[in-house]
Coordinates of C-alpha atoms and ligand atoms in Angstrom, one line a residue:
M4 CA -181.0 75.3 -0.2
T5 CA -179.7 76.2 -3.9
K6 CA -176.4 74.9 -4.5
Q7 CA -173.6 77.4 -5.6
N8 CA -172.9 78.0 -9.4
I9 CA -169.5 76.3 -10.5
D10 CA -167.9 79.4 -12.4
L11 CA -165.4 76.7 -14.4
L12 CA -164.9 73.1 -14.4
I13 CA -161.8 71.5 -15.5
T14 CA -162.2 68.0 -16.7
N15 CA -160.3 65.0 -18.4
I16 CA -156.8 66.1 -16.6
G17 CA -154.7 63.3 -17.5
K18 CA -152.4 63.9 -14.6
C19 CA -152.9 66.9 -11.9
L20 CA -150.0 67.6 -9.7
T21 CA -151.7 69.5 -7.0
L22 CA -148.4 70.1 -4.5
E23 CA -150.6 69.5 -1.8
G24 CA -149.0 69.1 1.5
P25 CA -147.8 70.8 4.9
K26 CA -148.4 74.6 5.0
R27 CA -144.7 75.6 4.9
A28 CA -142.0 75.2 2.5
R29 CA -141.0 71.9 1.5
T30 CA -137.2 70.5 2.6
G31 CA -135.5 67.4 1.6
A32 CA -137.4 64.7 0.2
E33 CA -141.1 66.4 0.6
M34 CA -139.4 68.3 -2.7
K35 CA -140.4 65.3 -4.6
E36 CA -144.1 64.7 -3.4
L37 CA -146.4 66.4 -5.9
G38 CA -149.7 65.2 -4.6
E39 CA -150.4 63.6 -8.2
I40 CA -154.0 62.7 -9.1
E41 CA -154.6 60.7 -12.2
K42 CA -157.8 61.3 -14.4
A43 CA -158.6 64.6 -12.3
A44 CA -161.1 67.4 -12.6
I45 CA -160.8 71.0 -10.6
A46 CA -164.2 73.0 -9.9
I47 CA -163.7 77.0 -9.5
V48 CA -166.2 79.3 -7.6
D49 CA -165.3 82.8 -7.2
G50 CA -161.8 82.6 -8.7
K51 CA -161.0 80.0 -5.9
I52 CA -160.8 76.2 -5.8
F53 CA -164.0 74.7 -4.9
A54 CA -163.1 70.9 -5.7
V55 CA -160.2 69.2 -6.7
G56 CA -159.8 65.4 -7.0
T57 CA -160.4 62.5 -9.4
E58 CA -163.0 63.3 -12.1
Q59 CA -165.2 60.6 -10.5
E60 CA -165.0 62.4 -7.1
V61 CA -165.7 66.1 -8.4
L62 CA -168.6 65.0 -10.4
E63 CA -170.1 63.0 -7.7
Q64 CA -169.5 66.4 -5.3
L65 CA -171.1 68.7 -8.1
K66 CA -174.1 66.8 -8.5
N67 CA -177.1 69.4 -8.6
H68 CA -174.7 72.2 -9.1
A69 CA -175.0 74.4 -12.4
I70 CA -171.9 74.6 -14.3
T71 CA -171.3 78.0 -16.2
E72 CA -168.3 77.1 -18.3
Q73 CA -166.2 73.7 -18.8
I74 CA -162.6 73.3 -20.1
D75 CA -161.7 69.7 -21.4
A76 CA -157.9 69.3 -20.9
G77 CA -157.5 66.6 -23.1
G78 CA -155.6 64.4 -21.0
A79 CA -153.0 66.8 -20.6
L80 CA -150.7 67.6 -17.3
V81 CA -151.9 70.3 -15.1
T82 CA -149.9 72.2 -12.5
P83 CA -150.4 75.1 -10.5
G84 CA -149.7 78.5 -11.8
L85 CA -145.6 79.0 -11.8
V86 CA -144.6 81.6 -8.9
D87 CA -141.6 84.0 -9.8
P88 CA -140.1 85.0 -6.6
H89 CA -137.4 87.4 -7.7
T90 CA -137.4 89.9 -10.6
H91 CA -136.1 93.1 -11.4
L92 CA -139.5 93.9 -13.7
V93 CA -139.8 97.3 -14.0
H94 CA -136.7 99.0 -15.6
G95 CA -135.7 101.5 -18.6
G96 CA -133.7 100.2 -21.8
S97 CA -131.8 96.9 -22.1
R98 CA -128.1 96.1 -22.1
E99 CA -127.6 93.8 -25.1
H100 CA -124.4 96.2 -25.7
E101 CA -122.7 94.2 -22.9
L102 CA -123.0 90.9 -24.6
A103 CA -119.8 91.3 -26.6
L104 CA -117.7 92.6 -23.5
K105 CA -119.0 89.5 -21.6
I106 CA -117.7 87.3 -24.4
E107 CA -114.5 89.2 -24.5
G108 CA -114.2 88.1 -20.6
V109 CA -115.1 91.4 -18.9
P110 CA -116.4 90.1 -15.5
Y111 CA -120.0 91.4 -14.3
L112 CA -118.8 93.3 -11.4
E113 CA -115.8 95.1 -13.4
I114 CA -118.7 96.4 -16.0
L115 CA -120.3 97.6 -13.0
S116 CA -117.1 99.3 -11.3
R117 CA -116.8 100.9 -15.1
G118 CA -120.1 102.9 -14.5
G119 CA -121.7 100.3 -16.9
G120 CA -124.3 97.0 -15.6
I121 CA -126.8 98.4 -13.0
L122 CA -125.5 101.8 -13.2
S123 CA -126.3 101.7 -17.0
T124 CA -129.9 100.6 -16.5
V125 CA -130.3 103.3 -13.8
R126 CA -129.5 106.2 -16.5
S127 CA -132.2 104.5 -18.7
T128 CA -134.7 104.4 -16.0
I129 CA -134.1 107.7 -14.7
E130 CA -134.7 108.8 -18.3
A131 CA -137.9 106.8 -19.1
S132 CA -141.3 108.2 -18.1
E133 CA -143.7 106.3 -16.0
Q134 CA -145.5 105.4 -19.1
E135 CA -142.5 103.8 -20.8
L136 CA -141.6 102.0 -17.9
Y137 CA -145.2 100.6 -17.5
D138 CA -145.4 99.6 -21.2
Q139 CA -142.1 97.8 -21.4
A140 CA -142.9 95.9 -18.2
W141 CA -146.4 95.2 -19.4
K142 CA -145.0 93.4 -22.3
S143 CA -142.7 91.6 -20.0
L144 CA -145.7 90.3 -18.0
N145 CA -147.5 89.0 -21.0
E146 CA -144.4 86.9 -21.6
M147 CA -144.3 85.6 -18.1
L148 CA -148.1 85.1 -18.4
L149 CA -147.8 83.0 -21.6
H150 CA -145.4 80.7 -20.3
G151 CA -147.4 79.7 -17.3
T152 CA -146.0 82.3 -14.6
T153 CA -149.0 83.9 -12.4
T154 CA -147.4 85.5 -9.3
V155 CA -144.4 87.9 -9.8
E156 CA -142.0 89.6 -7.4
A157 CA -140.7 92.9 -8.5
K158 CA -138.0 94.9 -7.3
S159 CA -137.3 98.7 -7.4
G160 CA -133.3 99.4 -7.5
Y161 CA -132.9 101.3 -10.8
G162 CA -133.5 104.8 -9.3
L163 CA -130.9 105.0 -6.5
N164 CA -132.7 108.1 -5.6
L165 CA -136.0 108.5 -3.9
D166 CA -138.0 109.8 -6.8
V167 CA -136.9 107.4 -9.1
E168 CA -137.4 104.4 -6.7
L169 CA -140.9 105.8 -6.1
K170 CA -141.4 106.0 -9.9
Q171 CA -140.7 102.2 -10.3
L172 CA -142.5 101.1 -7.2
R173 CA -145.8 103.2 -8.3
V174 CA -145.4 101.5 -11.7
A175 CA -145.3 98.2 -10.3
H176 CA -148.7 98.9 -8.4
Q177 CA -150.4 100.2 -11.5
L178 CA -149.2 96.9 -13.3
D179 CA -150.6 94.9 -10.3
E180 CA -154.0 96.3 -10.7
K181 CA -154.3 96.2 -14.4
H182 CA -152.3 93.0 -15.4
P183 CA -153.8 89.7 -14.8
I184 CA -150.5 88.7 -12.9
D185 CA -150.1 89.3 -8.9
L186 CA -147.1 91.3 -8.1
V187 CA -145.5 91.2 -4.7
H188 CA -143.4 94.6 -4.4
T189 CA -139.8 95.1 -3.0
F190 CA -137.9 98.1 -2.4
M191 CA -134.3 97.6 -3.4
G192 CA -132.7 101.2 -3.2
A193 CA -129.7 99.4 -2.0
H194 CA -128.9 97.9 -5.3
A195 CA -125.5 99.9 -6.5
I196 CA -123.7 102.9 -5.1
P197 CA -124.3 105.6 -7.4
L198 CA -121.4 107.1 -9.0
E199 CA -121.8 110.3 -6.9
Y200 CA -121.3 108.5 -3.6
K201 CA -118.5 106.4 -4.9
E202 CA -116.0 108.2 -2.9
D203 CA -118.0 107.9 0.2
P204 CA -120.6 105.5 0.3
E205 CA -121.4 105.6 3.9
R206 CA -123.4 108.8 2.8
F207 CA -125.6 106.6 0.5
V208 CA -126.3 104.3 3.2
D209 CA -127.4 107.0 5.6
L210 CA -129.7 108.4 2.9
L211 CA -131.2 105.0 2.5
I212 CA -131.8 104.6 6.3
N213 CA -132.9 108.1 7.0
E214 CA -134.8 109.0 4.0
M215 CA -135.8 106.2 1.5
I216 CA -136.7 103.6 3.6
P217 CA -139.0 105.6 6.1
E218 CA -140.7 107.3 2.9
V219 CA -141.4 103.8 1.1
A220 CA -142.7 102.7 4.4
R221 CA -144.9 105.5 5.0
L222 CA -146.3 105.4 1.4
G223 CA -147.0 101.5 1.9
L224 CA -145.1 100.9 -1.5
A225 CA -143.3 97.8 -0.7
E226 CA -143.8 94.7 1.7
F227 CA -140.2 93.6 1.3
C228 CA -136.5 95.2 1.4
D229 CA -133.9 93.6 -0.5
I230 CA -129.9 94.5 -0.7
F231 CA -127.1 93.6 -3.2
C232 CA -124.5 92.2 -0.5
E233 CA -121.5 91.7 -2.8
Q234 CA -118.1 93.0 -3.0
G235 CA -117.8 96.4 -4.1
V236 CA -121.3 96.9 -3.6
F237 CA -122.8 96.6 0.0
S238 CA -120.7 95.2 2.8
V239 CA -122.2 92.7 5.4
E240 CA -122.1 95.5 7.9
Q241 CA -123.7 98.1 5.6
S242 CA -126.2 95.5 4.8
R243 CA -127.0 94.4 8.3
R244 CA -127.7 98.5 9.1
I245 CA -130.0 98.7 6.1
L246 CA -132.2 95.5 6.5
S247 CA -132.5 96.2 10.2
A248 CA -133.8 99.7 9.4
A249 CA -136.1 98.2 6.9
R250 CA -137.3 95.8 9.3
E251 CA -138.0 98.4 12.0
H252 CA -140.3 100.3 9.5
G253 CA -142.2 96.9 9.1
M254 CA -140.9 95.3 6.0
K255 CA -139.9 92.0 5.6
L256 CA -136.2 91.0 4.4
K257 CA -134.6 89.4 1.5
I258 CA -130.9 89.7 0.5
H259 CA -128.9 89.1 -2.7
A260 CA -126.1 87.1 -0.9
D261 CA -122.8 85.5 -2.3
E262 CA -123.7 85.9 -5.9
I263 CA -120.3 86.3 -7.1
V264 CA -118.1 86.4 -4.0
S265 CA -118.8 85.2 -0.6
L266 CA -118.8 88.0 2.0
G267 CA -120.9 86.2 4.5
G268 CA -124.3 87.3 3.3
A269 CA -125.9 83.8 3.8
E270 CA -124.9 84.1 7.8
L271 CA -126.3 87.6 7.7
A272 CA -129.6 86.0 6.3
A273 CA -129.9 83.7 8.7
E274 CA -129.0 86.3 11.7
L275 CA -131.7 88.5 10.5
Q276 CA -134.1 85.8 9.8
C277 CA -134.7 87.2 6.2
R278 CA -137.5 85.3 4.7
S279 CA -135.1 84.4 1.7
A280 CA -131.6 84.8 0.4
E281 CA -131.0 85.1 -3.3
H282 CA -128.6 83.8 -5.8
L283 CA -126.1 82.0 -3.1
M284 CA -123.6 80.6 -6.0
A285 CA -120.6 81.2 -3.5
T286 CA -122.1 79.9 -0.5
D287 CA -119.8 77.4 1.7
D288 CA -121.5 74.7 4.1
K289 CA -121.3 77.0 7.1
G290 CA -123.6 79.3 5.3
I291 CA -126.2 76.6 4.4
Q292 CA -126.4 75.2 7.7
A293 CA -127.0 78.6 9.4
M294 CA -129.7 79.4 6.6
K295 CA -131.3 76.0 7.3
D296 CA -131.1 76.4 10.9
S297 CA -133.0 80.1 10.5
G298 CA -135.6 78.7 8.2
V299 CA -134.2 81.0 5.5
I300 CA -135.7 80.0 1.8
G301 CA -132.8 79.9 -0.8
V302 CA -133.9 81.3 -3.9
L303 CA -131.4 80.0 -6.6
L304 CA -131.4 81.5 -10.1
P305 CA -130.0 79.1 -12.3
A306 CA -130.5 81.1 -15.6
T307 CA -128.5 83.8 -14.1
S308 CA -125.5 81.6 -13.8
F309 CA -126.1 80.1 -17.3
N310 CA -126.0 83.8 -18.6
L311 CA -123.2 85.0 -16.5
A312 CA -121.7 82.0 -18.4
T313 CA -118.7 81.5 -15.8
G314 CA -119.6 77.9 -15.1
K315 CA -120.6 78.5 -11.5
F316 CA -123.9 77.3 -10.0
A317 CA -125.4 77.3 -6.4
P318 CA -124.6 74.2 -4.5
A319 CA -128.4 73.1 -4.8
R320 CA -127.8 69.5 -4.0
K321 CA -126.0 70.3 -1.0
M322 CA -128.8 72.7 0.2
I323 CA -131.6 70.1 -0.2
E324 CA -129.5 67.3 1.5
A325 CA -128.9 69.7 4.3
G326 CA -132.9 70.2 4.8
M327 CA -132.7 73.7 3.4
A328 CA -135.8 74.8 1.6
I329 CA -135.1 76.1 -2.2
A330 CA -136.9 78.0 -4.6
L331 CA -136.0 78.9 -8.0
S332 CA -136.5 82.1 -9.9
T333 CA -135.9 84.0 -13.1
D334 CA -134.0 87.0 -11.6
Y335 CA -135.5 88.4 -14.9
N336 CA -133.3 91.9 -15.4
P337 CA -131.8 93.4 -18.2
G338 CA -128.1 92.6 -17.1
S339 CA -127.4 89.1 -15.5
S340 CA -130.6 87.6 -16.5
P341 CA -132.7 88.8 -19.6
T342 CA -135.3 86.0 -19.6
E343 CA -138.9 86.1 -18.4
S344 CA -139.4 82.1 -18.9
M345 CA -139.7 79.9 -15.8
Q346 CA -139.7 77.2 -17.9
M347 CA -135.7 78.1 -19.0
V348 CA -135.1 78.2 -15.1
Q349 CA -136.7 74.8 -14.9
T350 CA -134.2 73.3 -17.6
C351 CA -131.4 75.3 -15.7
G352 CA -132.3 73.6 -12.7
C353 CA -132.3 70.0 -13.7
L354 CA -129.5 70.3 -15.9
Y355 CA -127.2 72.5 -14.0
L356 CA -128.3 72.3 -10.4
R357 CA -128.9 68.6 -10.6
M358 CA -132.5 68.8 -9.2
T359 CA -135.1 66.4 -10.5
P360 CA -138.4 67.6 -12.4
A361 CA -140.4 67.1 -9.3
E362 CA -137.8 69.1 -7.3
V363 CA -137.9 71.9 -9.7
L364 CA -141.6 71.9 -10.1
T365 CA -141.9 72.3 -5.9
A366 CA -139.0 75.2 -6.5
T367 CA -141.0 77.0 -8.9
T368 CA -144.6 76.7 -7.3
I369 CA -145.2 76.2 -3.6
N370 CA -141.8 76.7 -2.3
A371 CA -141.4 80.1 -4.6
A372 CA -144.8 81.2 -3.2
Y373 CA -143.5 80.8 0.3
A374 CA -140.3 82.8 -0.6
I375 CA -142.5 85.8 -1.2
D376 CA -145.1 85.1 1.7
R377 CA -148.0 84.1 -0.6
G378 CA -147.9 80.1 0.2
D379 CA -151.2 80.3 2.0
Q380 CA -152.5 81.7 -1.3
V381 CA -150.9 80.0 -4.0
G382 CA -148.4 77.5 -5.3
S383 CA -150.6 74.6 -4.9
L384 CA -154.2 73.5 -6.0
E385 CA -155.9 72.8 -2.8
V386 CA -159.2 73.9 -1.8
G387 CA -159.7 77.5 -0.8
K388 CA -156.4 78.6 -2.7
K389 CA -156.3 80.9 -5.8
A390 CA -157.3 78.9 -9.0
D391 CA -154.1 79.7 -10.7
I392 CA -153.6 76.8 -13.0
V393 CA -151.5 75.8 -16.1
I394 CA -152.6 73.3 -18.4
W395 CA -149.7 72.0 -20.5
K396 CA -149.3 70.7 -24.0
S397 CA -147.5 67.8 -22.5
K398 CA -148.7 64.7 -20.7
N399 CA -146.2 64.3 -18.2
L400 CA -143.9 66.8 -16.1
E401 CA -140.4 65.6 -17.3
Y402 CA -140.9 66.4 -21.0
I403 CA -141.1 70.2 -19.9
P404 CA -137.4 70.6 -18.9
Y405 CA -136.2 68.2 -21.3
H406 CA -137.4 69.8 -24.3
F407 CA -135.9 72.9 -23.9
G408 CA -136.0 76.4 -25.5
I409 CA -139.5 76.5 -26.5
N410 CA -143.1 77.2 -24.6
H411 CA -145.2 74.5 -23.4
V412 CA -148.0 76.2 -22.3
D413 CA -151.5 75.4 -23.9
H414 CA -153.8 77.3 -21.5
V415 CA -153.4 79.4 -18.2
I416 CA -156.2 80.4 -15.5
K417 CA -155.6 83.2 -13.4
A418 CA -157.7 83.5 -10.4
G419 CA -160.6 81.5 -12.1
K420 CA -160.4 83.3 -15.6
L421 CA -159.0 81.8 -18.8
V422 CA -156.2 84.2 -19.6
V423 CA -154.1 82.0 -22.2
N424 CA -156.0 79.9 -24.6
K425 CA -154.2 77.7 -27.1
G426 CA -150.9 79.9 -26.4
Q427 CA -152.6 82.8 -27.1
L428 CA -153.3 86.0 -24.7
V429 CA -157.0 86.1 -24.4
Ligands
IZC13 O1 -129.2 94.7 -13.6 O2 -127.6 93.5 -13.3 N1 -127.2 91.2 -9.9 N2 -128.7 92.6 -9.7 C1 -127.8 92.0 -8.9 C2 -128.7 92.5 -11.1 C3 -127.8 91.5 -11.2 C4 -129.4 93.1 -12.1 C5 -128.6 93.6 -13.0
ZN14 ZN1 -131.6 90.1 -8.6

């Protein structure tokens, strides 16, 4: 019998953190278990991992296989590609004009209530053509890939009317087809109340439930539905109605909960068994227990807290100690988190959430993958999974969050293909 050709063999890996483990999001002490292999090698066939282990084991297994291409990792650290489970990727414009307001002390929700913030990005997104949205998001995806991210969740939510929400979702699907990064699609029409519905927000809720959600579902443009459950945005009751409607239309659920004010969004996430609850800066012990008991994954966004600059961070340690699964994400958006860098998030996770570098790696790979229901395909380096791999310039994990503000990625392999070589897009 002829042996399979090995498309790509990575040798001379100083330390390989495989994140191999149970087939679910990791909790508690499991978040520190990284499946470390010293002096490792990885073999790839058809974009998937064919073998991973010590170099000796892998070379033994590959005896008699022809090898098409080989990369010498030079003794470096290798991890799974990073997974970013919460972004507002597709949008028009940017909001640097709000920086001065923020520094003067105008709160985020006040900027929004004055018709700025999200509503300012809604205006830019309505004005932008599909091509402009595509080009802007393409550049962001390139930044993400250069910084080691290989799978990204992307939300709509800057249209707030059916046509523009569909425009954003279509652009995200086109990007998914053309860009090496894999995208997971989320409908977030419930991101803000449009000014014209300010006096009667229930009418906008009805529009979401009766027209927007059914059409997005009919067109198959979103796997998840998300909502901004926040003071002055959507109440817990409105969030319950909207998310329940989305579930009836076959969407999985996410919720922006307790970002600024705690309304009970964490408890709602537990009640509806959302896949994940996002932000959770203002969540209390009751909310943590409820989410833990329902298996809701907490997606924490410490770069957002850093950038809101109010000094408030999610109680990550309490969550981990309570046994809740935690993932981390950029929240990449033009308002509260204008960064594509998961390495920035890793540093903020260590410094401000008091997570260890090991916990942070788990939260930005395998747990992030489970937060978007891709844990069976990406997030760890195991036989049969997608060959999404980062070769770092560093030899150890700790150096990456420690030496902050620069890019430590040397090479990125996406689905078995070299897409970043020596820090440059291929
Ligand atoms: O554009 O401000 N929090 N939504 C909820 C955001 C931040 C994005 C934005
Ligand atoms: Zn968000």
